[in-house]
Short mmCIF file of C-alpha atoms in Angstrom, two decimals:
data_model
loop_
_atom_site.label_atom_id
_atom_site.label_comp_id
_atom_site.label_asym_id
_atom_site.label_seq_id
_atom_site.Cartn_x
_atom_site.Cartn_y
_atom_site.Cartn_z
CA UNK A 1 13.38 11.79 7.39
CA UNK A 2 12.55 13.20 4.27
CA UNK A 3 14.17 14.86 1.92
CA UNK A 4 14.21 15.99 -1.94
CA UNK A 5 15.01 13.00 -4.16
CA UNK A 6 15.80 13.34 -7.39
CA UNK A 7 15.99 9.72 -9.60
CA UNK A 8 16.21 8.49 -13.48
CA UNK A 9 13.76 6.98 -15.25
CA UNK A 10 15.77 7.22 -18.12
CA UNK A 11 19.25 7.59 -19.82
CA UNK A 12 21.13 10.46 -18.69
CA UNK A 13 22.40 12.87 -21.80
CA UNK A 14 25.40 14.78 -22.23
CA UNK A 15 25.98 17.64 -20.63
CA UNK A 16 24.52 16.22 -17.90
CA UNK A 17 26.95 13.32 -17.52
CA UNK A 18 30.04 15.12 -17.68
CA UNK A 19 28.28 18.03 -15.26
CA UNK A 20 27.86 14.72 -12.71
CA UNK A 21 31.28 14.15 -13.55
CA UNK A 22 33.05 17.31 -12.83
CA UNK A 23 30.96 17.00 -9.35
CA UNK A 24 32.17 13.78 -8.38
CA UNK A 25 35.40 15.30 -8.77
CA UNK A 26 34.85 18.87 -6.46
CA UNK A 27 33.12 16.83 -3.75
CA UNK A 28 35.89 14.42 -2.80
CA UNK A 29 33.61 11.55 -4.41
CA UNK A 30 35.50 8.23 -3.25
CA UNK A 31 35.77 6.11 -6.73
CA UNK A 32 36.40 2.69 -6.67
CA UNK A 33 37.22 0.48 -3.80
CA UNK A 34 40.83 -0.49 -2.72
CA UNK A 35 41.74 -3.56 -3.69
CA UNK A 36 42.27 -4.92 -0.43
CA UNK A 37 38.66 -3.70 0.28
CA UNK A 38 37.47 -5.76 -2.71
CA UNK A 39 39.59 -8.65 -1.67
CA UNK A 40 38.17 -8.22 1.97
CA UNK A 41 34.27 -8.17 0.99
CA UNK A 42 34.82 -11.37 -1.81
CA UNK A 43 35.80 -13.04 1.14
CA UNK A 44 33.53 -12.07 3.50
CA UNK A 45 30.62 -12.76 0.83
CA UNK A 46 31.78 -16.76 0.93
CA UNK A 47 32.05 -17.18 4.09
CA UNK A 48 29.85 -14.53 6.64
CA UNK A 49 29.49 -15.06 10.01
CA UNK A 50 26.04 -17.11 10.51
CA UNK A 51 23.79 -17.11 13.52
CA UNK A 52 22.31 -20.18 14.97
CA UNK A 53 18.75 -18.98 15.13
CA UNK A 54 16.77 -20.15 11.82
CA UNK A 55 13.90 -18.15 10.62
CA UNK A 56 13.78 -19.21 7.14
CA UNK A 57 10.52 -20.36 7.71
CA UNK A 58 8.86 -16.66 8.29
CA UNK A 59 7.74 -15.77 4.63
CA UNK A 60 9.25 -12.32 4.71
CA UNK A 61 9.40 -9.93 1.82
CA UNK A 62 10.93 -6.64 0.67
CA UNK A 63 9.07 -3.05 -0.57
CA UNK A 64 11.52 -0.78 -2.87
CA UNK A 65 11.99 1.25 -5.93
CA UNK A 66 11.60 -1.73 -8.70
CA UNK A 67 15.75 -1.03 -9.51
CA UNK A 68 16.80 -1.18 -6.17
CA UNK A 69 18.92 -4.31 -5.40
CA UNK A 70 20.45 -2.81 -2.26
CA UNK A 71 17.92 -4.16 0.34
CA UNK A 72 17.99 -3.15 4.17
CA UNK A 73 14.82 -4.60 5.55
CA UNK A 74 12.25 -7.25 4.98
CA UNK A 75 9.05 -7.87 6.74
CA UNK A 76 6.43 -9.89 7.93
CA UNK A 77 2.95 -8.58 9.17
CA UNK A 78 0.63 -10.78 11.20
CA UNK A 79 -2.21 -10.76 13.56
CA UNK A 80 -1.90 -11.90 17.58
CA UNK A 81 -4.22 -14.22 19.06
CA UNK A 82 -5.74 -12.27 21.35
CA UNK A 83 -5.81 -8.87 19.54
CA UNK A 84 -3.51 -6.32 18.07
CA UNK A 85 -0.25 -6.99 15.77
CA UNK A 86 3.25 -8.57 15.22
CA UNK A 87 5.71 -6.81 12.91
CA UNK A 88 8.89 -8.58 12.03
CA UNK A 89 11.25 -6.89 10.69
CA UNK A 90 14.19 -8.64 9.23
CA UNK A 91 17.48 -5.76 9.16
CA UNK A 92 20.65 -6.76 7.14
CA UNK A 93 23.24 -7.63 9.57
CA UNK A 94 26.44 -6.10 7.82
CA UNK A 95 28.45 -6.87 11.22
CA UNK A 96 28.34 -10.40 9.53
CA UNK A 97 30.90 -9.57 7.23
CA UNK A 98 32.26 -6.64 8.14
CA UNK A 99 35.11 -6.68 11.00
CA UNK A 100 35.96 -4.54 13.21
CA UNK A 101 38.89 -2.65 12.41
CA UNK A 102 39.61 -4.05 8.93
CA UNK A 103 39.77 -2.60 5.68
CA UNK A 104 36.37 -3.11 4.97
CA UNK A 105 35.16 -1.36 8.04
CA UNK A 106 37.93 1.47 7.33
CA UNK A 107 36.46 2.01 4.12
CA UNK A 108 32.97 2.39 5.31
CA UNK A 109 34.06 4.81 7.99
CA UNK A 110 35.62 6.87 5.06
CA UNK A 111 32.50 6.71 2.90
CA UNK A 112 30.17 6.84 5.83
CA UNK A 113 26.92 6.70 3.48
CA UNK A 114 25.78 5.70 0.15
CA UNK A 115 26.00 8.38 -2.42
CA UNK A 116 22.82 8.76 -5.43
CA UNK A 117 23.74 10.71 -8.09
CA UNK A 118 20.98 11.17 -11.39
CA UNK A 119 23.25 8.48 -13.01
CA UNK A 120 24.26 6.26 -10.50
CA UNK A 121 25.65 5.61 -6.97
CA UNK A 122 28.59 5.59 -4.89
CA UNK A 123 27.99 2.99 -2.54
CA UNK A 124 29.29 2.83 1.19
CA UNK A 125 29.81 -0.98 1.14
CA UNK A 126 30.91 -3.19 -2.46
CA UNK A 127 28.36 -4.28 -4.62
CA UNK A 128 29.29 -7.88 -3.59
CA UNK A 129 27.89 -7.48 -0.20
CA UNK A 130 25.72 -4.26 -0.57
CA UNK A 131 24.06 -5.86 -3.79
CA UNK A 132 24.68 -9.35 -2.91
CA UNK A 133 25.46 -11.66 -0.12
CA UNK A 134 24.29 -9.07 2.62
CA UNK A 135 21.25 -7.30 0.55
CA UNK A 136 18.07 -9.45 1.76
CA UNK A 137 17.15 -10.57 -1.85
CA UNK A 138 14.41 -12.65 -2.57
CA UNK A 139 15.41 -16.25 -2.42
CA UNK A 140 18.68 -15.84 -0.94
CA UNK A 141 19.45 -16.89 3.26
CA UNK A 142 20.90 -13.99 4.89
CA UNK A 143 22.08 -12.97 8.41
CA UNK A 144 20.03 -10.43 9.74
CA UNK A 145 19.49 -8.87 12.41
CA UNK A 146 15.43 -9.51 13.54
CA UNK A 147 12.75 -7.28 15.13
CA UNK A 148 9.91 -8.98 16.81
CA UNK A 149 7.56 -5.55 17.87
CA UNK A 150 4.05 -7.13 19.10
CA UNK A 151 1.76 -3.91 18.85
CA UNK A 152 -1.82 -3.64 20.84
CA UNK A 153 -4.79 -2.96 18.65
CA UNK A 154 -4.61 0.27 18.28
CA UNK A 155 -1.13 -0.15 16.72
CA UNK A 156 1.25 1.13 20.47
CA UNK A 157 4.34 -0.83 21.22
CA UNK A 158 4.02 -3.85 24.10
CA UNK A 159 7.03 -5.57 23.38
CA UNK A 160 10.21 -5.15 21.51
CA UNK A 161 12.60 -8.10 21.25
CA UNK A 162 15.84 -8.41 18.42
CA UNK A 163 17.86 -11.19 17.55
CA UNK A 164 20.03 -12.58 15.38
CA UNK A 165 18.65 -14.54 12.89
CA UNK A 166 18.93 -16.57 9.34
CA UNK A 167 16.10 -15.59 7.27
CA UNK A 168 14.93 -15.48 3.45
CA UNK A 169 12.90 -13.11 1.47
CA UNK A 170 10.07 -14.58 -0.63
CA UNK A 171 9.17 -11.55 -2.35
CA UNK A 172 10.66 -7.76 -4.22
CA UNK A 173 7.54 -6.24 -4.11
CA UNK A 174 8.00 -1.91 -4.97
CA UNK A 175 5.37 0.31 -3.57
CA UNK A 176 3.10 0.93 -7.04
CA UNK A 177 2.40 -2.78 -7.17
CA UNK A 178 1.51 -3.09 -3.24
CA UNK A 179 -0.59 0.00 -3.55
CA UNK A 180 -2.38 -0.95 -6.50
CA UNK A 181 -2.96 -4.90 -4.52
CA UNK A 182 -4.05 -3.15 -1.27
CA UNK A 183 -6.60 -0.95 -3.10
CA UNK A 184 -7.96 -3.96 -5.22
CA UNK A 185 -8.25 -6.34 -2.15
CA UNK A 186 -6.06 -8.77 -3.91
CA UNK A 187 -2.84 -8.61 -1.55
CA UNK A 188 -2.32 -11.46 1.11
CA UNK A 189 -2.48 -10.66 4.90
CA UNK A 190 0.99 -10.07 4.96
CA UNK A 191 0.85 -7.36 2.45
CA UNK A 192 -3.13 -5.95 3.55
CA UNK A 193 -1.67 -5.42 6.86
CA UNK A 194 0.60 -2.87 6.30
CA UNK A 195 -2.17 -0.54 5.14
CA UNK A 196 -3.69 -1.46 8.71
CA UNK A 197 -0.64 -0.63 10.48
CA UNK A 198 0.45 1.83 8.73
CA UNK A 199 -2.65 3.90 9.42
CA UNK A 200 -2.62 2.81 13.05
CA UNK A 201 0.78 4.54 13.52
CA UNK A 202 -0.18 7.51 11.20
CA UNK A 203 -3.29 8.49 13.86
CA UNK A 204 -0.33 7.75 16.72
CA UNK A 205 2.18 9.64 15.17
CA UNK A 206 -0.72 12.80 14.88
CA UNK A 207 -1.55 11.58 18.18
CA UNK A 208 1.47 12.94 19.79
CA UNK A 209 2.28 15.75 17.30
CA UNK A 210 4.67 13.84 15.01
CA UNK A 211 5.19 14.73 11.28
CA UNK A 212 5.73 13.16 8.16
CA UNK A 213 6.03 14.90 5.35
CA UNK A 214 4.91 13.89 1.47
CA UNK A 215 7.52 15.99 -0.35
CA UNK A 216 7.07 15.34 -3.85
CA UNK A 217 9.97 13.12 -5.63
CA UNK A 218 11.79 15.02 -8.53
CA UNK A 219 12.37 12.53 -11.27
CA UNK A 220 14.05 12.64 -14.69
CA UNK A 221 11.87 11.04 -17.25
CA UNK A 222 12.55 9.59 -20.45
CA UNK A 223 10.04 11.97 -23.19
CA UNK A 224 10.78 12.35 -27.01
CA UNK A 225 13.83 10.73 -27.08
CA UNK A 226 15.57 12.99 -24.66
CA UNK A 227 14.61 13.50 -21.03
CA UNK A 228 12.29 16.21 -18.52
CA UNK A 229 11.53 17.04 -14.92
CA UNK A 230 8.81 16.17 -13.42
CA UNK A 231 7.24 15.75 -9.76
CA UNK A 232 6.01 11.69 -8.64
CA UNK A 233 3.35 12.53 -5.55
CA UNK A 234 4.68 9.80 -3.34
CA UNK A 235 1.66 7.07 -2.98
CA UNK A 236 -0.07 5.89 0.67
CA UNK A 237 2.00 2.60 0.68
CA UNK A 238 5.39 5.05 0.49
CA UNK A 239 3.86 6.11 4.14
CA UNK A 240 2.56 3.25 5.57
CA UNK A 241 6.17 1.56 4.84
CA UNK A 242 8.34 4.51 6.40
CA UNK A 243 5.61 3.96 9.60
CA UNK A 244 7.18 0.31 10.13
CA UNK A 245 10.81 1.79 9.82
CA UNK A 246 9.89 4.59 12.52
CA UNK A 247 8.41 2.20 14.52
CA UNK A 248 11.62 0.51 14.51
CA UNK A 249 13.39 3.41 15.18
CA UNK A 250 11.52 4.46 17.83
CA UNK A 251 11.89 1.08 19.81
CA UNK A 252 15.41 0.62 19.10
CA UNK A 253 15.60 4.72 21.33
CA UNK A 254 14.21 3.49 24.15
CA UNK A 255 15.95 -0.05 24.23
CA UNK A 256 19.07 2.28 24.13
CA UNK A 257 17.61 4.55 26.66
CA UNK A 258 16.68 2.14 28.99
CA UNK A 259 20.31 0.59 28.84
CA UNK A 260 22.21 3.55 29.16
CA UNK A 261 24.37 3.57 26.15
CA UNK A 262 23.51 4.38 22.27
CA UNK A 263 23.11 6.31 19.45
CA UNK A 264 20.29 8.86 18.96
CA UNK A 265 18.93 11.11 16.15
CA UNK A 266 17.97 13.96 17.71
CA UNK A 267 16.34 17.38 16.53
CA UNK A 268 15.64 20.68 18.77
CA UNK A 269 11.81 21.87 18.43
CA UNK A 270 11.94 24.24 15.65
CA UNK A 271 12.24 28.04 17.00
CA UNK A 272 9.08 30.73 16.83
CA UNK A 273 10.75 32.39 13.75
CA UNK A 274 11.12 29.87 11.54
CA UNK A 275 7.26 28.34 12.42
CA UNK A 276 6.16 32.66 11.76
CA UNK A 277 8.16 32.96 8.44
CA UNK A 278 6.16 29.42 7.54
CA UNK A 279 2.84 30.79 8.34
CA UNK A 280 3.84 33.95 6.42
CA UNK A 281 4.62 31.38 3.46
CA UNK A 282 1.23 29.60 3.89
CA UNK A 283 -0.47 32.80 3.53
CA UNK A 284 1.30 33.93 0.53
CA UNK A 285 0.02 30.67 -1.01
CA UNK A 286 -3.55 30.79 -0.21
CA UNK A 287 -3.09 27.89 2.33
CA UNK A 288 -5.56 28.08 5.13
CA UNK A 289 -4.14 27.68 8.51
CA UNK A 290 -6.16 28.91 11.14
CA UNK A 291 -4.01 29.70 14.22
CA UNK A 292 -5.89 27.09 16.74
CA UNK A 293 -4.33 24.28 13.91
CA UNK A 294 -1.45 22.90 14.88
CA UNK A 295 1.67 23.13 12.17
CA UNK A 296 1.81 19.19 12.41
CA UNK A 297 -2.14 18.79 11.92
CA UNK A 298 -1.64 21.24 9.26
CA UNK A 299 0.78 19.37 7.36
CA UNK A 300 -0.87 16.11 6.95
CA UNK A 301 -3.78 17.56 5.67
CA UNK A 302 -2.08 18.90 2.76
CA UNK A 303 -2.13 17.62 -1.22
CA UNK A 304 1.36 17.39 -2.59
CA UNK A 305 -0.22 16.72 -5.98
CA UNK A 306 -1.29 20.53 -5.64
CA UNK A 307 1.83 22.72 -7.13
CA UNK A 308 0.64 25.35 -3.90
CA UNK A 309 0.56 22.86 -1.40
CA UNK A 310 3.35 20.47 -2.82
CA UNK A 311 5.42 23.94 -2.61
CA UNK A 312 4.56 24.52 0.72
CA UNK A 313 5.52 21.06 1.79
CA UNK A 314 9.28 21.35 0.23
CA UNK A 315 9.32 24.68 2.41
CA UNK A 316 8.24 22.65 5.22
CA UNK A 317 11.55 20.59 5.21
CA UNK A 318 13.38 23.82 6.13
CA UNK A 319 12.43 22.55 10.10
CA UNK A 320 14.09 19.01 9.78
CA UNK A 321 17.51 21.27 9.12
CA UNK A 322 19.50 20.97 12.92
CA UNK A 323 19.42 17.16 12.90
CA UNK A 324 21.97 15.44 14.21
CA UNK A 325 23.85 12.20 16.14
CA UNK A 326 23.79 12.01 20.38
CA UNK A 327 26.13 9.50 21.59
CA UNK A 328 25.66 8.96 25.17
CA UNK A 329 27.62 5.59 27.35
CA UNK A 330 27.43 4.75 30.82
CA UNK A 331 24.11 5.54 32.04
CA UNK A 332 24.95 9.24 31.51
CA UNK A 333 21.89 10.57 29.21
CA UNK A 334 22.06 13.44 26.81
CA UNK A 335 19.65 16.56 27.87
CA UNK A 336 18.33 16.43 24.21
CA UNK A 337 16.85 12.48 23.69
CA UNK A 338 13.92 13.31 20.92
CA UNK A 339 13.78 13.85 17.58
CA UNK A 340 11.07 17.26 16.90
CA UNK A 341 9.65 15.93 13.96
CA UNK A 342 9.15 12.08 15.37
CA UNK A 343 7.94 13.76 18.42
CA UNK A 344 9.73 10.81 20.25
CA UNK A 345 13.40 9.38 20.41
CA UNK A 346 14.43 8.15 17.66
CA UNK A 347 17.57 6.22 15.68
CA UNK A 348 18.85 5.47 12.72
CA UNK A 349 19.16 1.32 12.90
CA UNK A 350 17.29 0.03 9.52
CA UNK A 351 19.48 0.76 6.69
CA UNK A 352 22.85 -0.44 7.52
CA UNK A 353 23.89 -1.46 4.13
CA UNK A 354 23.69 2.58 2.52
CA UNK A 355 24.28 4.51 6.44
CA UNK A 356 27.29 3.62 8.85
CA UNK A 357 25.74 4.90 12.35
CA UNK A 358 23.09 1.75 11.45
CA UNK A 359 25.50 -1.35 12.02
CA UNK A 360 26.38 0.57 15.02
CA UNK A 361 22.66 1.00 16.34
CA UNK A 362 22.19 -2.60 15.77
CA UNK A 363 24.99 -3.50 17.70
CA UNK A 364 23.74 -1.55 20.59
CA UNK A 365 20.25 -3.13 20.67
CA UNK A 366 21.38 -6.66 20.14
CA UNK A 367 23.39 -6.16 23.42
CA UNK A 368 20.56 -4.56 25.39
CA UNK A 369 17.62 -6.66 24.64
CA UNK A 370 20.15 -9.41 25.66
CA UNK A 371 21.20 -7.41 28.72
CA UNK A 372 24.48 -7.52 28.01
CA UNK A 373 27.26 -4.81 27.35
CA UNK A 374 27.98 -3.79 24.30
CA UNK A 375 30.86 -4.92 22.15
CA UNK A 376 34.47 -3.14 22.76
CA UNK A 377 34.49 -1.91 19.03
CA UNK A 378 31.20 -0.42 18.90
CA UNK A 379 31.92 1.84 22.46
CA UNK A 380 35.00 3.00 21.40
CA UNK A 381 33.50 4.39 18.16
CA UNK A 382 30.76 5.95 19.48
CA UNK A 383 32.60 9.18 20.17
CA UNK A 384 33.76 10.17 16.79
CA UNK A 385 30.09 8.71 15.24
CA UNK A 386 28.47 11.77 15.05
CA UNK A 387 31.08 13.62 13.72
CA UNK A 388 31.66 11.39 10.61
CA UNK A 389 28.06 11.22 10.30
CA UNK A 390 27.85 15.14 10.33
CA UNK A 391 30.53 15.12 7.86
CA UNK A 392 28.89 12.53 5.55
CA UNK A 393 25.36 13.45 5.79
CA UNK A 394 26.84 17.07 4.68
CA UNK A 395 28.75 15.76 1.35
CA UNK A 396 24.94 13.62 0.49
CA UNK A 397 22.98 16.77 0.96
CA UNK A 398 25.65 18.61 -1.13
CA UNK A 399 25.17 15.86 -4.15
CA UNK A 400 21.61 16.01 -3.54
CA UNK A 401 21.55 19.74 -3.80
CA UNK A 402 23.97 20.40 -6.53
CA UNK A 403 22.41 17.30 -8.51
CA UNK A 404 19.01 18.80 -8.76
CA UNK A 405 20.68 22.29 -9.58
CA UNK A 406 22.72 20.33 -12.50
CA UNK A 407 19.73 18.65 -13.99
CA UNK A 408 17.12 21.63 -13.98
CA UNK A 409 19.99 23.43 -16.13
CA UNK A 410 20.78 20.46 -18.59
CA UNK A 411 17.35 20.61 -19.30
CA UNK A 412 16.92 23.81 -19.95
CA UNK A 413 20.40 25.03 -21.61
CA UNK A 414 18.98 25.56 -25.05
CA UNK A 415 16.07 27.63 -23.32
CA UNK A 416 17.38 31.08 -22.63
CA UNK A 417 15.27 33.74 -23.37
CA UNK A 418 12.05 31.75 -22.97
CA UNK A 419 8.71 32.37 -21.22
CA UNK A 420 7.19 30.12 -18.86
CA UNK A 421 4.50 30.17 -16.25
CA UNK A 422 5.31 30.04 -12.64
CA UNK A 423 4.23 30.39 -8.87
CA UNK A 424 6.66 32.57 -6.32
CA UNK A 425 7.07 30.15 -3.64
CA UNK A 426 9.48 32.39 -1.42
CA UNK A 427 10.39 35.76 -1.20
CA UNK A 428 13.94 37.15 0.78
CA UNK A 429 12.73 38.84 3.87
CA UNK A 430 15.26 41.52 2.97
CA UNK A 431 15.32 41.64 -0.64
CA UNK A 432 11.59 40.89 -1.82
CA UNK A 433 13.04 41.53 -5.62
CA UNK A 434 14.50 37.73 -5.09
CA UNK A 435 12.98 34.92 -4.44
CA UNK A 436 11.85 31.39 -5.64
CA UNK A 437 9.66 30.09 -8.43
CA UNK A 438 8.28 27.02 -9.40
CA UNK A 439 7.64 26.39 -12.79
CA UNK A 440 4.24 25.09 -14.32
CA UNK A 441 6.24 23.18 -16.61
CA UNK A 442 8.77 21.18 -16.37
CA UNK A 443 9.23 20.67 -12.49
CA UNK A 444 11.99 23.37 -12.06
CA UNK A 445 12.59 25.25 -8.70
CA UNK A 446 14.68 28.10 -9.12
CA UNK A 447 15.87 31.50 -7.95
CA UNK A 448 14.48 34.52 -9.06
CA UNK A 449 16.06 38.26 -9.21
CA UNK A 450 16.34 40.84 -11.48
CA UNK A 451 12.81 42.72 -11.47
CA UNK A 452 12.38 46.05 -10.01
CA UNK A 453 9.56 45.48 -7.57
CA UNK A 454 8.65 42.90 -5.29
CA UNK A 455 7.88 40.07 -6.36
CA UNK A 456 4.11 39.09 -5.54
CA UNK A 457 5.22 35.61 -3.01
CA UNK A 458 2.16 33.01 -3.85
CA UNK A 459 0.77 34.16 -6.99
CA UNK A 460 1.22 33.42 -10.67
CA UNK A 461 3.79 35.23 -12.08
CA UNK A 462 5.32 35.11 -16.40
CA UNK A 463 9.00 34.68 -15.99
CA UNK A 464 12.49 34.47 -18.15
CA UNK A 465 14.92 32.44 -18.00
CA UNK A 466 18.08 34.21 -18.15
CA UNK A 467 20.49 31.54 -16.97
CA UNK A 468 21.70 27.55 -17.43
CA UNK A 469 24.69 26.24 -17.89
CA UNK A 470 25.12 22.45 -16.13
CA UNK A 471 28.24 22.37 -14.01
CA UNK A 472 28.72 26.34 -14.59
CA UNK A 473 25.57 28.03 -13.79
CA UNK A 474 22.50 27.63 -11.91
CA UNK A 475 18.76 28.25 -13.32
CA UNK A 476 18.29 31.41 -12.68
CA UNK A 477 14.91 33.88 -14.10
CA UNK A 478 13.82 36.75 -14.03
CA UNK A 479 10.27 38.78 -14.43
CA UNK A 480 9.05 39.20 -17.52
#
C-alpha cells in the first residue's frame, strides 16, 4: 500500500551522509552479511533448485524505477479467444535458493525486509541472488513462481492457477517510458494492455469501495551542483501496474481462504473519528466533499500535482496506519479476512526478493492450487510471521520517517532565519498554535509552533525557519 518514498536522483552531500550514517547505527541497521550467508547464497546462485515446467517461450517483461536491479515480478498481458484477458505474472521464486532453516533463511528472518535509505539499501537477501541469479532480469532464465489469472471483459477474476515455472524476461521497461509508449500508441499489445487492465480494475476497485492512493514521491534532485526536494506526481502507468500486483494479491486471499491455511494482510475499517478529523482537514483546504461522496470516491478524484490536494492525499495515508499480518491454519479462519483500503482480502505474495512474509505466501498458494498441504517449514513459521513482520515493517517506517526528516534539514541547515511561503496542512486538535506546513518551495513538510494564535489550517501562511540540524534536529518553523 502506499506510502511516502523518498529517492536520489543525485549524489548525496555531507552532512547528509554521515546523518544516514549515525541512523544506520541507532536503528539496529544489519551491515554486511555473515560470511556463511555469503558463502550460502554464492552457492545457491550456481546451482538453484529448477522446476520442470518451461515457459521461456512467454515474452515476459519487467516495469521499475530505471536503477532498480532487484526485480520481483514480470508480466505478460494478452487477450482470450472468446473475450476478456490473461495476465501472467511471473514472481521470483526465492524458495529456489533459499532453504529452509539455513543460514540464508536465518538471515532473512533477521532482516525481514529490504531497507532504502536516500543513499542506498540494506537488502533482505545478498546482492548475488537479490540482484542476480533470483532478480528476473532481462535475458536471464529464472525460477519463478507463475500466475495464470484469466479475467472476463470487464477485467473480474474467472480463474486463478500458479505454478512453478522457468521463465525469461525480454524487457526492463520503467514506468516514464511505458507511459510515454501507451500515450503515443507505439507500445506492443503486451505493453497497451496494461493501460486496458489497469483501468478495468481501477472502475472494480471504485466498484466495491477500494482505494488507491497517488501520494506524491519525495525525491532528492541533483540542481546547481548540490541537491533539493522536490515532489514527482506518480504517472497513470505507476497505477495501472500496482492494479496487476493487487490483483495478484487479491487471488492469492482467496486461494488461501478457500484452503484453510495462509497469510493475510488485513486492515480494520477506519473508525468515525479519524474519517471526521479528515473531513475537517478537507475543509480547511478548500477541498469539496459533499457528504453524499463517499471518502473512497473522493479520493480518486483528487490532483496530487495540486500542493492542496497532494497535501490532503499524504493526510489520507493516516487510515492505512493498523495494518497488519493474520495467520490462520487448519480450516480455522480469522474474524478479520479484508484489508479496508483493498476493500477485499488481500496478501502480500509479489515481492519476495525485498519482503519475507512473500516466499511464505507463495508457498501457501503453490500448495493450494495443487490441493495439497503445505510444506512442514512454511506451517511451523506461520505463527511467529506476523510478529517479525510487525517488527520489521516498524524499523522501515522508522528509516522512512527519520530519512525524510534528515534530508529536509540537510537541505536547509544554512537557512535559519529565512522566509518562505507555505500552506498549514494540519492543525493539533488541542494545541491549534502547532501544526504542519508545507512549503511552496522546496518540497519540505514540517512542524510548526511558536506563534501566539492559531494557526489558520488550509491557508497561505509566511513562515521562519527556526530549526535544522541533520541527525540533531528536525525542521522546525515558526510564524512570521
Amino acid at each position: 500500500m502506499p506510502r511516502r518514498h523518498l529517492r536520489v536522483t543525485g549524489a548525496a552531500q555531507e552532512p547528509l551522509g554521515a546523518a544516514l550514517c549515525d541512523l544506520r547505527t541507532q536503528l539496529d541497521v544489519p551491515e554486511e552479511f555473515p560470511a556463511a550467508v555469503l558463502a550460502e547464497a554464492e552457492a545457491a546462485a550456481g546451482a538453484p533448485k529448477l522446476p520442470e515446467r518451461d515457459e521461456t517461450a512467454i515474452p515476459f517483461f519487467t516495469v521499475d524505477p530505471p536503477t532498480s536491479t532487484d526485480l520481483d515480478q514480470a508480466m505478460h498481458l494478452s487477450r482470450r479467444e472468446g473475450g476478456g484477458y490473461r495476465v501472467r505474472y511471473a514472481i521470483a521464486d526465492v524458495a529456489a535458493f533459499v532453504a529452509p532453516g539455513g543460514a540464508l533463511d536465518a538471515e532473512a528472518h533477521r532482516r525481514v525486509t529490504t531497507l532504502y535509505f536516500p543513499d542506498e539499501k540494506t537488502p533482505l537477501h545478498p546482492p548475488v541472488l537479490s540482484e542476480g541469479a533470483a532478480s528476473l532480469l532481462p535475458g536471464q532464465t529464472c525460477p519463478a513462481v507463475l500466475w495464470t489469472i484469466d479475467l472476463d471483459a470487464d477485467g473480474r477474476t474467472v480463474a486463478t492457477d500458479v505454478v512453478r515455472a522457468l521463465v525469461r524476461s525480454r524487457a526492463k521497461l520503467d514506468y516514464a517510458g511505458v507511459q510515454q509508449a501507451i500515450d503515443e500508441g507505439s507500445a506492443e499489445e503486451p505493453v497497451a494492455l496494461l493501460r486496458d487492465i489497469g483501468r478495468l480494475r481501477e472502475k472494480l476497485e471504485a466498484d466495491r469501495g477500494g482505494i488507491s492512493l497517488d501520494v506524491p514521491e519525495q525525491e532528492i534532485v541533483s540542481a546547481d551542483g548540490g541537491y533539493q526536494l522536490a515532489f514527482r506526481a506518480p504517472l497513470p502507468a505507476d497505477s495501472w501496474n500496482a492494479q496487476i500486483s493487487l490483483l495478484t494479491g487479491m487471488a492469492a486471499a482467496d486461494l488461501m481462504l478457500a484452503s484453510g491455511n495462509g497469510i493475510l494482510r488485513t486492515l480494520p475499517a477506519a473508525p468515525d473519528g479519524a474519517v471526521g478529523r479528515l473531513r475537517r482537514t478537507a475543509k480547511a483546504l478548500h477541498i469539496d466533499w459533499p457528504h453524499h461522496v463517499p471518502y473512497s470516491d473522493l479520493v480518486r478524484s483528487l490532483d496530487p500535482t495540486d500542493p492542496h490536494q497532494a497535501a490532503f492525499l499524504q493526510e489520507c495515508t493516516t487510515l492505512l496506519r493498523g495494518a497488519g499480518y493474520t495467520e490462520f491454519t487448519g480450516g480455522v479462519l480469522p474474524e478479520l479476512t479484508a484489508h479496508a483500503a483493498v476493500a477485499a482480502p488481500y496478501t502480500h505474495c509479489t515481492a519476495p526478493l525485498r519482503r519475507l512474509v512473500d516466499r511464505y505466501a507463495s508457498e501457501l498458494c503453490l500448495a493450494a492450487c495443487a490441493g495439497q498441504d503445505p510444506p512442514d517449514w512454511v506451517l511451523s513459521a506461520l505463527p511467529e510471521l506476523p510478529k517479525e513482520m510487525a517488527e520489521g515493517t516498524r524499523r522501515a517506517n522508522s528509516v522512512e520517517r527519520e530519512s525524510v526528516d534528515i534530508v529536509e534539514a540537510a537541505l536547509l541547515k544554512d537557512r535559519i532565519g529565512e522566509m518562505f511561503d507555505a500552506v498549514v496542512v494540519d492543525v493539533k486538535d488541542r494545541e491549534p498554535a502547532v501544526g504542519t506546513v508545507q512549503l511552496t518551495a522546496p518540497a519540505v513538510v514540517a512542524r510548526i509552533e511558536g506563534g501566539s494564535s492559531a494557526l489558520p489550517l488550509g491557508e497561505q501562511l509566511r513562515v521562519r525557519l527556526t530549526q535544522a540540524d541533520p541527525g540533531r534536529a528536525k525542521v522546525l518553523f515558526a510564524p512570521a
